[in-house]
Coordinates of C-alpha atoms in Angstrom, one line a residue:
M720 CA 0.0 -3.4 -76.7
K721 CA 2.5 -6.2 -75.6
F722 CA 3.6 -4.1 -72.7
M723 CA 0.0 -3.4 -71.5
L724 CA -0.9 -7.2 -71.6
T725 CA 2.3 -8.1 -69.7
R726 CA 1.5 -5.4 -67.0
S727 CA -2.2 -6.2 -66.8
L728 CA -2.0 -8.9 -64.0
Y729 CA 0.3 -6.7 -61.9
A730 CA -2.1 -3.8 -62.4
Q731 CA -5.1 -6.0 -61.4
V732 CA -3.5 -7.2 -58.3
I733 CA -2.4 -3.7 -57.3
I734 CA -6.0 -2.3 -57.8
A735 CA -7.3 -5.3 -55.6
L736 CA -4.8 -4.8 -53.0
S737 CA -5.3 -1.1 -53.0
V738 CA -9.0 -1.5 -52.4
L739 CA -8.5 -3.9 -49.5
L740 CA -5.8 -1.6 -48.2
A741 CA -8.1 1.5 -48.3
T742 CA -10.8 -0.6 -46.5
L743 CA -8.3 -1.5 -43.8
L744 CA -7.1 2.0 -43.4
A745 CA -10.8 3.2 -43.1
Q746 CA -11.4 0.7 -40.4
L747 CA -8.0 1.5 -38.6
W748 CA -8.9 5.4 -38.8
L749 CA -12.5 4.7 -37.4
S750 CA -11.1 2.4 -34.7
R751 CA -8.5 5.0 -33.7
N752 CA -11.0 7.9 -33.3
N753 CA -13.2 5.5 -31.3
L754 CA -10.3 4.6 -29.1
I755 CA -9.4 8.2 -28.6
V756 CA -13.0 8.9 -27.4
L757 CA -12.9 5.9 -25.0
T758 CA -9.5 6.9 -23.7
E759 CA -10.7 10.4 -23.0
N760 CA -13.8 9.1 -21.2
Q761 CA -11.7 6.6 -19.3
Q762 CA -9.2 9.2 -18.2
T763 CA -12.1 11.4 -16.9
I764 CA -13.5 8.5 -15.1
T765 CA -10.1 7.8 -13.6
E766 CA -9.8 11.4 -12.5
S767 CA -13.2 11.3 -10.9
Y768 CA -12.2 8.3 -9.0
D769 CA -9.1 10.3 -8.0
H770 CA -11.3 13.1 -6.9
V771 CA -13.6 10.8 -4.7
G772 CA -10.4 9.2 -3.1
L773 CA -9.0 12.6 -2.3
V774 CA -12.4 13.5 -0.7
Y775 CA -12.3 10.3 1.4
E776 CA -8.8 11.1 2.6
L777 CA -10.0 14.7 3.6
E778 CA -12.8 13.1 5.5
R779 CA -10.6 10.6 7.2
D780 CA -8.1 13.5 8.1
V781 CA -10.8 15.7 9.6
I782 CA -12.0 12.8 11.7
D783 CA -8.3 12.2 12.8
L784 CA -8.3 16.0 13.7
Q785 CA -11.4 15.5 15.9
R786 CA -9.8 12.5 17.5
N787 CA -6.5 14.4 18.4
L788 CA -8.6 17.3 19.7
L789 CA -10.4 15.0 22.1
I790 CA -7.1 13.5 23.2
Y791 CA -5.8 17.0 23.9
K792 CA -9.0 17.9 25.7
E793 CA -8.5 14.9 28.0
T794 CA -4.7 14.8 28.4
A795 CA -3.3 18.1 27.1
S796 CA -0.7 16.1 25.4
D797 CA 2.0 17.9 23.3
I798 CA 2.2 15.0 21.0
S799 CA -1.5 15.3 20.2
V800 CA -1.0 19.1 19.4
Q801 CA 1.9 18.1 17.2
R802 CA -0.1 15.4 15.5
F803 CA -3.1 17.9 15.2
Y804 CA -1.0 20.4 13.1
T805 CA 0.7 17.7 11.1
V806 CA -2.7 16.3 10.1
M807 CA -4.0 19.9 9.6
E808 CA -1.2 20.7 7.2
R809 CA -2.0 17.6 5.2
V810 CA -5.6 18.5 5.0
E811 CA -4.8 22.0 3.8
A812 CA -2.5 20.5 1.1
D813 CA -5.1 17.9 -0.1
L814 CA -7.8 20.7 -0.2
D815 CA -5.6 22.9 -2.2
F816 CA -4.9 19.9 -4.5
L817 CA -8.6 19.1 -4.8
Q818 CA -9.3 22.6 -5.9
F819 CA -6.6 22.4 -8.4
Q820 CA -7.7 19.1 -9.7
I821 CA -11.4 20.2 -10.1
E822 CA -10.2 23.4 -11.8
Q823 CA -8.3 21.6 -14.3
D824 CA -11.2 19.2 -15.0
T825 CA -13.5 20.5 -17.6
Q826 CA -16.1 17.7 -17.6
I827 CA -16.8 17.7 -13.9
E828 CA -18.5 20.8 -12.5
V829 CA -18.3 21.4 -8.8
D830 CA -19.4 24.7 -7.2
E831 CA -16.2 26.4 -6.2
K832 CA -18.0 28.0 -3.1
L833 CA -18.1 24.6 -1.5
I834 CA -14.3 24.4 -1.4
S835 CA -14.1 28.1 -0.3
R836 CA -16.4 27.3 2.5
M837 CA -14.6 24.2 3.6
S838 CA -11.3 26.3 3.5
G839 CA -13.1 28.8 5.9
H840 CA -14.2 26.2 8.3
L841 CA -10.7 24.7 8.2
I842 CA -9.2 28.2 9.2
D843 CA -11.9 28.6 12.0
Y844 CA -11.1 25.1 13.3
Q845 CA -7.4 25.8 13.5
D846 CA -8.1 29.2 15.2
N847 CA -10.4 27.6 17.7
F848 CA -7.9 24.8 18.4
A849 CA -5.4 27.6 19.2
S850 CA -8.2 29.0 21.6
V851 CA -8.6 25.5 23.2
I852 CA -4.8 25.4 23.8
N853 CA -4.8 28.8 25.4
G854 CA -7.9 27.9 27.6
R855 CA -6.4 24.6 28.7
S856 CA -3.1 26.5 29.6
K857 CA -5.0 29.0 31.6
R858 CA -6.9 26.2 33.3
E859 CA -3.6 24.5 34.3
E860 CA -2.3 27.9 35.8
I861 CA -5.4 28.4 37.7
I862 CA -5.3 24.7 39.0
Q863 CA -1.8 25.2 40.2
E864 CA -2.8 28.5 41.9
L865 CA -5.8 26.8 43.7
D866 CA -3.6 23.9 44.9
G867 CA -1.2 26.5 46.2
M868 CA -3.8 28.5 47.9
L869 CA -5.3 25.5 49.5
E870 CA -1.9 24.5 50.9
E871 CA -1.3 28.1 52.1
L872 CA -4.7 28.2 53.9
Q873 CA -3.8 24.8 55.7
E874 CA -0.7 26.3 56.9
K875 CA -2.2 29.8 58.0
S876 CA -5.1 27.9 59.8
K877 CA -2.4 26.0 61.9
V878 CA -0.9 29.3 63.0
L879 CA -4.1 31.1 63.6
Y880 CA -5.8 28.2 65.6
K881 CA -2.8 27.2 67.4
G882 CA -4.0 25.9 70.8
D883 CA -7.5 25.3 69.8
E884 CA -7.4 21.8 68.5
N885 CA -11.0 21.1 68.0
K886 CA -11.5 24.2 66.0
L887 CA -8.3 23.5 63.8
V888 CA -9.7 20.0 63.1
K889 CA -12.9 21.5 62.0
I890 CA -11.2 24.1 59.6
K891 CA -9.0 21.3 58.3
L892 CA -12.0 19.3 57.5
H893 CA -13.6 22.1 55.6
L894 CA -10.4 22.6 53.6
S895 CA -10.1 18.9 52.8
L896 CA -13.7 18.8 51.6
L897 CA -13.0 22.0 49.4
S898 CA -9.9 20.2 48.0
Q899 CA -11.9 17.0 47.5
H900 CA -14.6 19.0 45.5
F901 CA -12.0 20.9 43.6
H902 CA -10.3 17.7 42.4
D903 CA -13.6 16.0 41.7
Y904 CA -14.4 18.9 39.4
L905 CA -11.1 18.4 37.7
G906 CA -11.9 14.9 36.9
S907 CA -15.5 15.6 35.9
P908 CA -16.4 19.3 35.3
D909 CA -19.9 18.8 36.6
I910 CA -22.2 21.6 38.2
E911 CA -22.7 19.3 41.0
Y912 CA -19.2 19.6 42.2
T913 CA -19.3 23.3 41.6
D914 CA -22.3 23.6 44.0
L915 CA -20.7 21.3 46.5
F916 CA -17.6 23.5 46.4
K917 CA -19.7 26.7 46.8
S918 CA -21.6 25.2 49.8
E919 CA -18.5 24.0 51.5
H920 CA -16.8 27.4 51.0
A921 CA -19.9 29.0 52.7
K922 CA -19.5 26.8 55.6
L923 CA -16.0 27.4 56.0
K924 CA -16.5 31.3 55.6
K925 CA -19.3 31.1 58.2
S926 CA -17.0 29.3 60.8
I927 CA -14.2 31.6 60.2
L928 CA -16.5 34.6 60.7
A929 CA -17.7 33.2 63.9
D930 CA -14.0 33.1 65.0
N931 CA -13.4 36.6 63.8
K932 CA -10.4 35.4 61.6
K933 CA -10.4 38.3 59.2
T934 CA -7.1 37.2 57.8
L935 CA -8.5 34.0 56.5
I936 CA -11.8 35.6 55.1
K937 CA -9.8 37.5 52.4
E938 CA -7.9 34.3 51.4
I939 CA -11.0 32.0 51.2
N940 CA -12.9 34.8 49.2
K941 CA -9.9 34.8 46.8
L942 CA -10.1 31.0 46.7
K943 CA -13.6 31.1 45.6
K944 CA -13.0 33.8 42.9
R945 CA -10.2 31.6 41.4
F946 CA -12.4 28.5 41.4
I947 CA -15.2 30.4 39.7
R948 CA -12.6 31.5 37.1
L949 CA -11.6 28.0 36.6
T950 CA -15.2 26.9 35.9
H951 CA -15.6 29.8 33.4
V952 CA -12.4 28.8 31.5
T953 CA -13.2 25.0 31.6
R954 CA -16.8 25.6 30.3
G955 CA -15.2 27.9 27.6
Y956 CA -12.8 25.5 26.0
I957 CA -15.3 22.5 26.5
Y958 CA -17.8 24.5 24.5
L959 CA -15.4 25.3 21.7
V960 CA -14.4 21.5 21.6
S961 CA -18.0 20.1 21.9
V962 CA -20.0 22.6 20.0
V963 CA -18.1 25.1 17.9
M964 CA -15.3 22.8 16.6
A965 CA -17.7 19.9 16.4
G966 CA -20.0 21.9 14.3
S967 CA -17.1 23.0 12.0
A968 CA -15.9 19.5 11.5
N969 CA -19.5 18.3 10.7
E970 CA -20.1 21.0 8.3
F971 CA -16.7 20.3 6.6
L972 CA -17.7 16.7 6.3
Y973 CA -21.1 17.7 4.9
L974 CA -19.6 19.9 2.2
S975 CA -17.0 17.2 1.2
E976 CA -19.9 14.8 1.0
K977 CA -21.7 17.2 -1.3
I978 CA -18.5 17.4 -3.5
R979 CA -18.0 13.6 -3.4
K980 CA -21.7 13.0 -4.4
T981 CA -21.3 15.6 -7.3
V982 CA -18.4 13.7 -8.7
E983 CA -19.9 10.3 -8.2
V984 CA -23.0 11.6 -10.3
K985 CA -20.9 12.7 -13.0
K986 CA -18.9 9.6 -12.9
D987 CA -22.0 7.5 -13.3
Q988 CA -23.1 9.6 -16.3
L989 CA -19.7 9.2 -17.9
L990 CA -19.8 5.4 -17.3
L991 CA -23.2 5.3 -19.0
S992 CA -21.9 7.5 -21.8
T993 CA -18.9 5.4 -22.2
K994 CA -21.0 2.2 -22.4
K995 CA -23.1 3.8 -25.1
S996 CA -20.2 4.9 -27.0
A997 CA -18.8 1.4 -26.9
E998 CA -21.9 -0.1 -28.1
T999 CA -21.9 2.4 -31.0
I1000 CA -18.2 1.6 -31.8
S1001 CA -18.8 -2.0 -31.7
F1002 CA -21.7 -1.7 -34.2
N1003 CA -19.7 0.4 -36.5
N1004 CA -16.6 -1.8 -36.3
N1005 CA -18.9 -4.7 -37.2
I1006 CA -20.3 -3.1 -40.4
V1007 CA -16.7 -2.2 -41.5
A1008 CA -15.6 -5.7 -40.7
A1009 CA -18.3 -7.2 -42.7
I1010 CA -17.4 -4.9 -45.8
S1011 CA -13.8 -5.8 -45.4
I1012 CA -14.6 -9.6 -45.4
F1013 CA -16.7 -9.2 -48.4
I1014 CA -14.1 -7.4 -50.3
A1015 CA -11.4 -9.8 -49.1
I1016 CA -13.5 -12.7 -50.4
L1017 CA -13.8 -11.1 -53.9
I1018 CA -10.0 -10.6 -54.0
A1019 CA -9.3 -14.1 -52.9
Y1020 CA -11.6 -15.5 -55.7
F1021 CA -9.8 -13.1 -58.2
L1022 CA -6.3 -14.4 -56.9
S1023 CA -7.5 -18.0 -56.9
R1024 CA -8.7 -17.9 -60.7
R1025 CA -6.0 -15.7 -62.1
I1026 CA -2.9 -16.5 -60.1
L1027 CA -3.1 -19.5 -57.5
M1028 CA -4.6 -22.0 -59.8
P1029 CA -2.2 -21.2 -62.6
I1030 CA 0.8 -21.4 -60.1
K1031 CA -0.5 -24.8 -58.9
D1032 CA -0.2 -26.1 -62.5
I1033 CA 3.1 -24.6 -63.1
T1034 CA 4.3 -26.1 -59.6
H1035 CA 3.2 -29.5 -60.8
V1036 CA 5.3 -29.0 -63.9
F1037 CA 8.4 -28.1 -61.8
S1038 CA 7.8 -31.1 -59.5
V1039 CA 7.8 -33.5 -62.6
L1040 CA 10.9 -31.8 -63.9
S1041 CA 12.6 -32.0 -60.6
R1042 CA 12.3 -35.8 -60.5
G1043 CA 14.0 -35.9 -64.1
D1044 CA 10.8 -37.1 -65.8
E1045 CA 9.7 -35.9 -69.1
I1046 CA 6.6 -33.7 -69.5
H1047 CA 4.7 -33.4 -72.8
S1048 CA 3.3 -30.0 -72.4
I1049 CA 3.5 -26.9 -70.2
P1050 CA 0.3 -24.8 -69.7
N1051 CA -0.1 -21.1 -69.8
T1052 CA 2.8 -20.4 -72.1
Q1053 CA 0.5 -18.4 -74.3
R1054 CA -0.2 -15.8 -71.5
E1055 CA 1.7 -12.5 -71.8
D1056 CA 1.9 -11.7 -68.1
E1057 CA 4.0 -13.0 -65.2
I1058 CA 2.4 -16.4 -65.2
G1059 CA 3.4 -16.9 -68.8
A1060 CA 6.8 -15.9 -68.1
L1061 CA 6.9 -18.5 -65.2
A1062 CA 5.7 -21.1 -67.6
K1063 CA 8.4 -20.2 -70.1
A1064 CA 11.0 -20.5 -67.4
A1065 CA 9.8 -24.2 -66.8
E1066 CA 11.0 -24.9 -70.4
V1067 CA 14.6 -24.3 -69.4
F1068 CA 14.4 -25.8 -65.9
H1069 CA 15.9 -29.2 -67.2
D1070 CA 19.0 -27.4 -68.3
K1071 CA 19.4 -26.2 -64.8
N1072 CA 19.5 -29.5 -63.0
K1073 CA 23.3 -29.5 -62.8
Q1074 CA 23.2 -26.2 -61.0
T1075 CA 20.5 -27.7 -58.7
H1076 CA 22.8 -30.4 -57.8
E1077 CA 25.6 -28.0 -57.0
L1078 CA 23.3 -25.9 -54.9
L1079 CA 22.3 -29.2 -53.0
E1080 CA 26.0 -29.9 -52.1
R1081 CA 26.4 -26.3 -50.9
S1082 CA 23.3 -26.8 -48.7
Q1083 CA 24.9 -29.9 -47.1
D1084 CA 28.1 -27.7 -46.3
M1085 CA 25.8 -25.2 -44.7
I1086 CA 24.1 -27.9 -42.6
A1087 CA 27.5 -29.0 -41.4
N1088 CA 28.5 -25.4 -40.5
Q1089 CA 25.1 -25.1 -38.5
E1090 CA 26.1 -28.2 -36.5
V1091 CA 29.3 -26.5 -35.6
M1092 CA 27.5 -23.3 -34.6
N1093 CA 25.1 -25.4 -32.4
I1094 CA 28.1 -26.7 -30.5
Q1095 CA 29.5 -23.3 -30.1
L1096 CA 26.1 -22.0 -28.8
E1097 CA 26.0 -25.0 -26.3
N1098 CA 29.4 -23.8 -25.1
E1099 CA 28.2 -20.3 -24.8
K1100 CA 25.2 -21.5 -22.7
T1101 CA 27.5 -23.3 -20.3
K1102 CA 29.5 -20.0 -20.0
A1103 CA 26.3 -18.0 -19.3
E1104 CA 25.2 -20.5 -16.5
K1105 CA 28.7 -20.3 -14.9
A1106 CA 28.3 -16.3 -15.1
A1107 CA 25.0 -16.6 -13.4
Q1108 CA 26.5 -18.5 -10.6
S1109 CA 29.3 -16.0 -10.3
K1110 CA 26.6 -13.2 -10.2
S1111 CA 24.9 -15.0 -7.2
M1112 CA 28.2 -15.2 -5.5
F1113 CA 29.0 -11.6 -6.2
L1114 CA 25.6 -10.6 -4.9
A1115 CA 26.2 -12.6 -1.8
N1116 CA 29.7 -11.1 -1.2
M1117 CA 28.4 -7.6 -1.8
S1118 CA 25.4 -8.0 0.7
H1119 CA 27.9 -9.2 3.2
E1120 CA 30.3 -6.1 2.5
I1121 CA 27.4 -3.7 2.7
R1122 CA 26.1 -5.2 5.9
T1123 CA 29.4 -4.6 7.8
P1124 CA 29.5 -0.8 7.4
M1125 CA 25.6 -0.8 7.9
N1126 CA 26.0 -2.5 11.2
G1127 CA 28.5 0.3 12.2
I1128 CA 26.0 2.9 11.0
V1129 CA 23.1 1.3 13.2
G1130 CA 25.3 0.9 16.1
L1131 CA 26.6 4.4 16.1
V1132 CA 23.0 5.9 15.7
D1133 CA 21.9 3.7 18.7
L1134 CA 24.8 5.2 20.7
V1135 CA 24.0 8.7 19.8
L1136 CA 20.4 8.2 20.7
K1137 CA 21.6 7.4 24.2
T1138 CA 23.1 10.8 24.5
E1139 CA 21.3 14.0 25.4
L1140 CA 19.6 15.4 22.3
N1141 CA 17.0 18.0 21.4
S1142 CA 13.7 16.8 19.9
K1143 CA 14.6 17.6 16.5
Q1144 CA 17.9 15.7 16.6
Q1145 CA 16.1 12.8 18.4
N1146 CA 13.5 12.8 15.6
Y1147 CA 16.1 12.7 12.8
L1148 CA 18.2 10.1 14.5
N1149 CA 15.1 8.0 15.1
R1150 CA 14.3 8.2 11.4
I1151 CA 17.9 7.2 10.5
A1152 CA 17.8 4.3 13.0
Y1153 CA 14.4 3.0 11.4
S1154 CA 15.7 3.4 7.8
G1155 CA 18.9 1.5 8.7
Q1156 CA 17.0 -1.3 10.3
I1157 CA 15.0 -1.6 7.1
M1158 CA 18.0 -1.6 5.0
M1159 CA 19.6 -4.3 7.3
N1160 CA 16.4 -6.4 6.8
V1161 CA 16.6 -6.1 2.9
I1162 CA 20.4 -6.9 3.0
N1163 CA 19.9 -9.9 5.3
D1164 CA 17.1 -11.1 3.0
I1165 CA 19.2 -10.7 -0.2
L1166 CA 22.2 -12.4 1.6
D1167 CA 20.1 -15.3 2.8
F1168 CA 18.5 -15.7 -0.8
S1169 CA 21.9 -15.4 -2.5
K1170 CA 23.3 -18.3 0.0
I1171 CA 20.4 -20.5 -0.8
E1172 CA 20.6 -19.8 -4.7
A1173 CA 24.4 -20.5 -4.5
G1174 CA 24.0 -23.6 -2.4
K1175 CA 26.0 -22.1 0.5
M1176 CA 23.2 -22.1 3.2
E1177 CA 24.0 -24.8 5.9
I1178 CA 21.4 -26.1 8.4
E1179 CA 22.6 -26.9 11.9
D1180 CA 21.6 -29.9 14.0
V1181 CA 21.9 -28.9 17.7
E1182 CA 19.8 -29.3 20.9
F1183 CA 17.7 -26.4 21.9
E1184 CA 14.7 -25.4 23.9
I1185 CA 11.4 -24.3 22.2
N1186 CA 10.7 -22.0 25.1
V1187 CA 13.8 -19.9 24.2
V1188 CA 12.6 -19.7 20.5
V1189 CA 9.2 -18.5 21.8
E1190 CA 10.7 -15.8 24.2
N1191 CA 12.8 -14.5 21.3
L1192 CA 9.7 -14.6 19.1
I1193 CA 7.5 -12.6 21.5
S1194 CA 10.4 -10.1 22.2
A1195 CA 10.8 -9.5 18.4
M1196 CA 7.0 -9.0 17.9
I1197 CA 6.1 -6.8 20.9
V1198 CA 7.1 -3.4 19.3
R1199 CA 5.0 -4.1 16.2
I1200 CA 2.1 -5.5 18.2
N1201 CA 2.0 -2.4 20.4
E1202 CA 1.7 -0.2 17.3
K1203 CA -1.6 -2.0 16.3
A1204 CA -4.9 -3.1 18.0
V1205 CA -3.9 -6.7 17.3
D1206 CA -3.7 -9.5 20.0
F1207 CA -0.6 -11.9 19.7
R1208 CA -1.1 -15.3 21.2
V1209 CA 1.4 -18.2 21.4
I1210 CA 0.0 -21.7 22.3
I1211 CA 2.4 -24.6 23.1
S1212 CA 1.0 -28.1 23.1
E1213 CA 1.9 -30.3 26.1
Q1214 CA 3.2 -32.9 23.6
V1215 CA 6.2 -30.7 22.6
P1216 CA 9.3 -32.1 24.4
K1217 CA 11.4 -29.7 26.4
K1218 CA 14.5 -30.5 24.4
L1219 CA 14.6 -30.8 20.6
R1220 CA 17.0 -31.1 17.8
G1221 CA 17.4 -28.8 14.9
D1222 CA 18.5 -25.4 13.8
P1223 CA 17.0 -22.8 16.3
L1224 CA 18.2 -19.9 14.4
R1225 CA 16.6 -20.8 11.2
I1226 CA 13.4 -21.9 12.9
S1227 CA 13.3 -18.6 14.6
Q1228 CA 14.0 -16.8 11.3
I1229 CA 11.0 -18.8 9.7
L1230 CA 8.6 -17.8 12.5
L1231 CA 9.8 -14.2 12.7
N1232 CA 9.2 -14.0 8.9
L1233 CA 5.7 -15.5 9.0
C1234 CA 4.6 -13.7 12.2
S1235 CA 5.8 -10.4 10.9
N1236 CA 3.8 -10.9 7.7
S1237 CA 0.7 -11.8 9.6
I1238 CA 1.1 -8.7 11.8
K1239 CA 1.9 -6.4 8.8
F1240 CA -1.3 -7.3 7.1
T1241 CA -3.5 -7.4 10.2
D1242 CA -5.0 -4.2 11.5
L1243 CA -7.7 -5.7 13.8
G1244 CA -8.2 -9.0 15.5
Y1245 CA -5.4 -11.3 16.4
V1246 CA -2.3 -13.3 15.2
E1247 CA -2.2 -16.6 17.0
V1248 CA 0.9 -19.1 16.9
T1249 CA 0.3 -22.8 17.8
I1250 CA 3.0 -25.3 18.3
D1251 CA 2.6 -29.0 18.5
Y1252 CA 4.8 -32.2 18.1
Q1253 CA 3.9 -35.5 16.5
N1254 CA 5.9 -38.5 15.3
G1255 CA 9.3 -36.7 15.3
H1256 CA 7.9 -33.6 13.5
M1257 CA 7.4 -30.1 14.9
L1258 CA 4.0 -28.6 13.8
F1259 CA 3.6 -25.0 13.6
S1260 CA 0.3 -23.1 12.8
I1261 CA 0.1 -19.2 12.3
S1262 CA -3.4 -17.8 11.9
D1263 CA -4.4 -14.2 11.6
T1264 CA -7.5 -12.0 10.9
G1265 CA -5.9 -9.9 8.2
I1266 CA -6.7 -8.9 4.6
G1267 CA -6.3 -12.4 3.2
M1268 CA -5.3 -13.6 -0.4
T1269 CA -7.0 -14.8 -3.4
E1270 CA -6.3 -18.3 -4.8
E1271 CA -4.2 -16.6 -7.6
Q1272 CA -2.2 -14.7 -5.0
I1273 CA -1.6 -17.9 -3.0
N1274 CA -0.1 -19.6 -6.1
T1275 CA 2.5 -16.9 -6.6
I1276 CA 3.3 -15.8 -2.9
F1277 CA 6.3 -18.2 -2.6
Q1278 CA 8.1 -16.7 -5.7
S1279 CA 11.1 -14.6 -5.6
F1280 CA 10.5 -10.9 -5.5
T1281 CA 6.9 -11.3 -5.5
Q1282 CA 4.1 -10.0 -3.3
A1283 CA 0.3 -10.5 -3.4
D1284 CA 0.0 -7.5 -5.9
G1285 CA 1.6 -4.1 -6.7
S1286 CA -0.6 -2.0 -4.1
T1287 CA 0.6 -4.3 -1.3
S1288 CA 4.3 -3.2 -2.0
R1289 CA 3.3 0.3 -2.2
K1290 CA 1.3 0.3 1.0
Y1291 CA 3.1 -2.2 3.3
G1292 CA 6.6 -2.2 1.7
G1293 CA 9.0 -5.3 1.6
T1294 CA 11.4 -6.9 -0.9
G1295 CA 9.1 -9.9 -1.7
L1296 CA 11.8 -12.2 -0.6
G1297 CA 10.7 -13.2 2.9
L1298 CA 8.3 -16.1 2.1
T1299 CA 10.8 -17.4 -0.7
I1300 CA 13.4 -17.7 2.0
V1301 CA 11.0 -19.3 4.3
K1302 CA 9.9 -21.9 1.7
Q1303 CA 13.6 -22.7 0.8
L1304 CA 14.7 -23.0 4.4
I1305 CA 11.8 -25.4 5.2
D1306 CA 12.8 -27.5 2.0
L1307 CA 16.5 -27.5 3.5
M1308 CA 15.1 -28.9 6.8
Y1309 CA 12.9 -31.5 4.9
G1310 CA 9.9 -29.9 5.9
D1311 CA 6.6 -28.8 4.2
I1312 CA 4.5 -25.5 4.3
K1313 CA 0.9 -25.1 3.3
L1314 CA -1.2 -21.9 3.2
T1315 CA -5.0 -21.2 3.1
S1316 CA -6.5 -17.8 3.0
K1317 CA -9.8 -15.9 2.3
V1318 CA -10.0 -12.3 1.3
N1319 CA -10.9 -10.0 4.2
E1320 CA -11.2 -13.1 6.4
G1321 CA -7.5 -13.9 7.2
T1322 CA -4.8 -16.5 6.5
Q1323 CA -3.8 -19.8 8.1
I1324 CA -0.2 -21.0 7.5
H1325 CA 0.7 -24.7 8.6
L1326 CA 4.3 -25.9 8.5
E1327 CA 6.1 -29.1 9.5
I1328 CA 9.7 -29.5 10.3
L1329 CA 11.6 -32.7 11.0
S1330 CA 12.9 -32.8 14.6
Q1331 CA 14.2 -35.4 17.0

């Protein structure tokens, strides 16, 4: 019986905690199941976004195919043919991947016949493009033949009408008009020029028949046949481009739109279903939470009455005894549970005071040891800071050592590019040169950053001309500008002196970094650089019409290894050191930089550098 009384409090606490634990486990199980449902719905929604994005890519690439087709139609450029087949391979791969995604997705149902029809239109589009190339090739052959035949008729007419200058001039006039109508038709394949050619041919033939020059009759008849053949070939490939292939592209886009709308409808349904599920989950969680709170309150009341209050009384007893005071009675000694055992322990507390003093002395010794350990930790901190400085120096040295062989690699690639190469070798070497230049830019950024961090960056104070800086800036930017539909303008105020003092290399580096960023993130519009001079300070302003930034992005843009967000790095590339180096260089030159921006409207950067 005594054993049962001693264990009663323990058993009651275990039962109370078990009930609370069971309630919490039930809530956890319910939350886990709800989370699984929400996660599966969210995953399906994410996959639907992927489907829609892939369809948009297909539509964009098909429009790109049309663009390259029209470029080839006008110029017969081999580059446009190469670009066409490159885009075609991407479209085929994306279409296969889209079909695979849709087949794997069990919740989004898309008619497989749509993708099959899209694939069929793609095959027809590629076959028709081959026919266009063939027609264009035949057209060029006929054009060369017609040019040769006109020249030959000019020479033969000189021989046959030798001595009859008036007649020769008349024949040459007819031939010149035929050549003019022929070339007018090449510029604009209109039936008007065809009729003019036939009319002039009839006049020439009538004139030759009147002179009984049968030798030329056969040649001019052959000339007319070749010209008619040219019109047939031209109409054929123009019909393929303007009607057949345009229709295939439009049908492809129509089918892709149907797939996209199907996926978007399902996505909206999933969003609605997810919202309802979230509301249901929230309601269930609230009910379980309310039950858990009620049980917790009951357990708290039980623990307070049976455990906490008695422990508080015993604590007061120990407090009095710890001061060395006497106490008349100790409560709860009659209890046969753990509280009773604690009360009995208080009765022998007075006998343990000596042991308490010994423990106090030991504690003081431990505090002294702790102070020694703190001193050791401070020493270790100093060593760690020195190690960090050594790391920066090592990074700077390694960047320098890497840059030396990289300069050799880039230089050798440039030399090989100047030799005679086939197109495949030229393409590979161009890629090597481009990758090498990117690597050099990364190394230079790391080297500059390491020098600044190590306090090794020195700023020169020499005389220079601002026009030289501007010319170098334009030369460096011209290649990137030509790759985009962006205007690049530099405006120099009349207030800027011809001679200035400062570090032209670092000023150029700052302008190159800022302008490169503006051009990188601007696809349409302009990038404008304004240079002014006031009260011994150079004032620069760089404005663009690019993608812009949010206020949060502006606050972090000058931090090391930081870009506006992760998608920026993926899409545009870069180490995230450029603007950090710019900020630190401006600080070294006792300058200041300010940045304002609006999303999708552009960015304005204003900087001020001390100069005499």
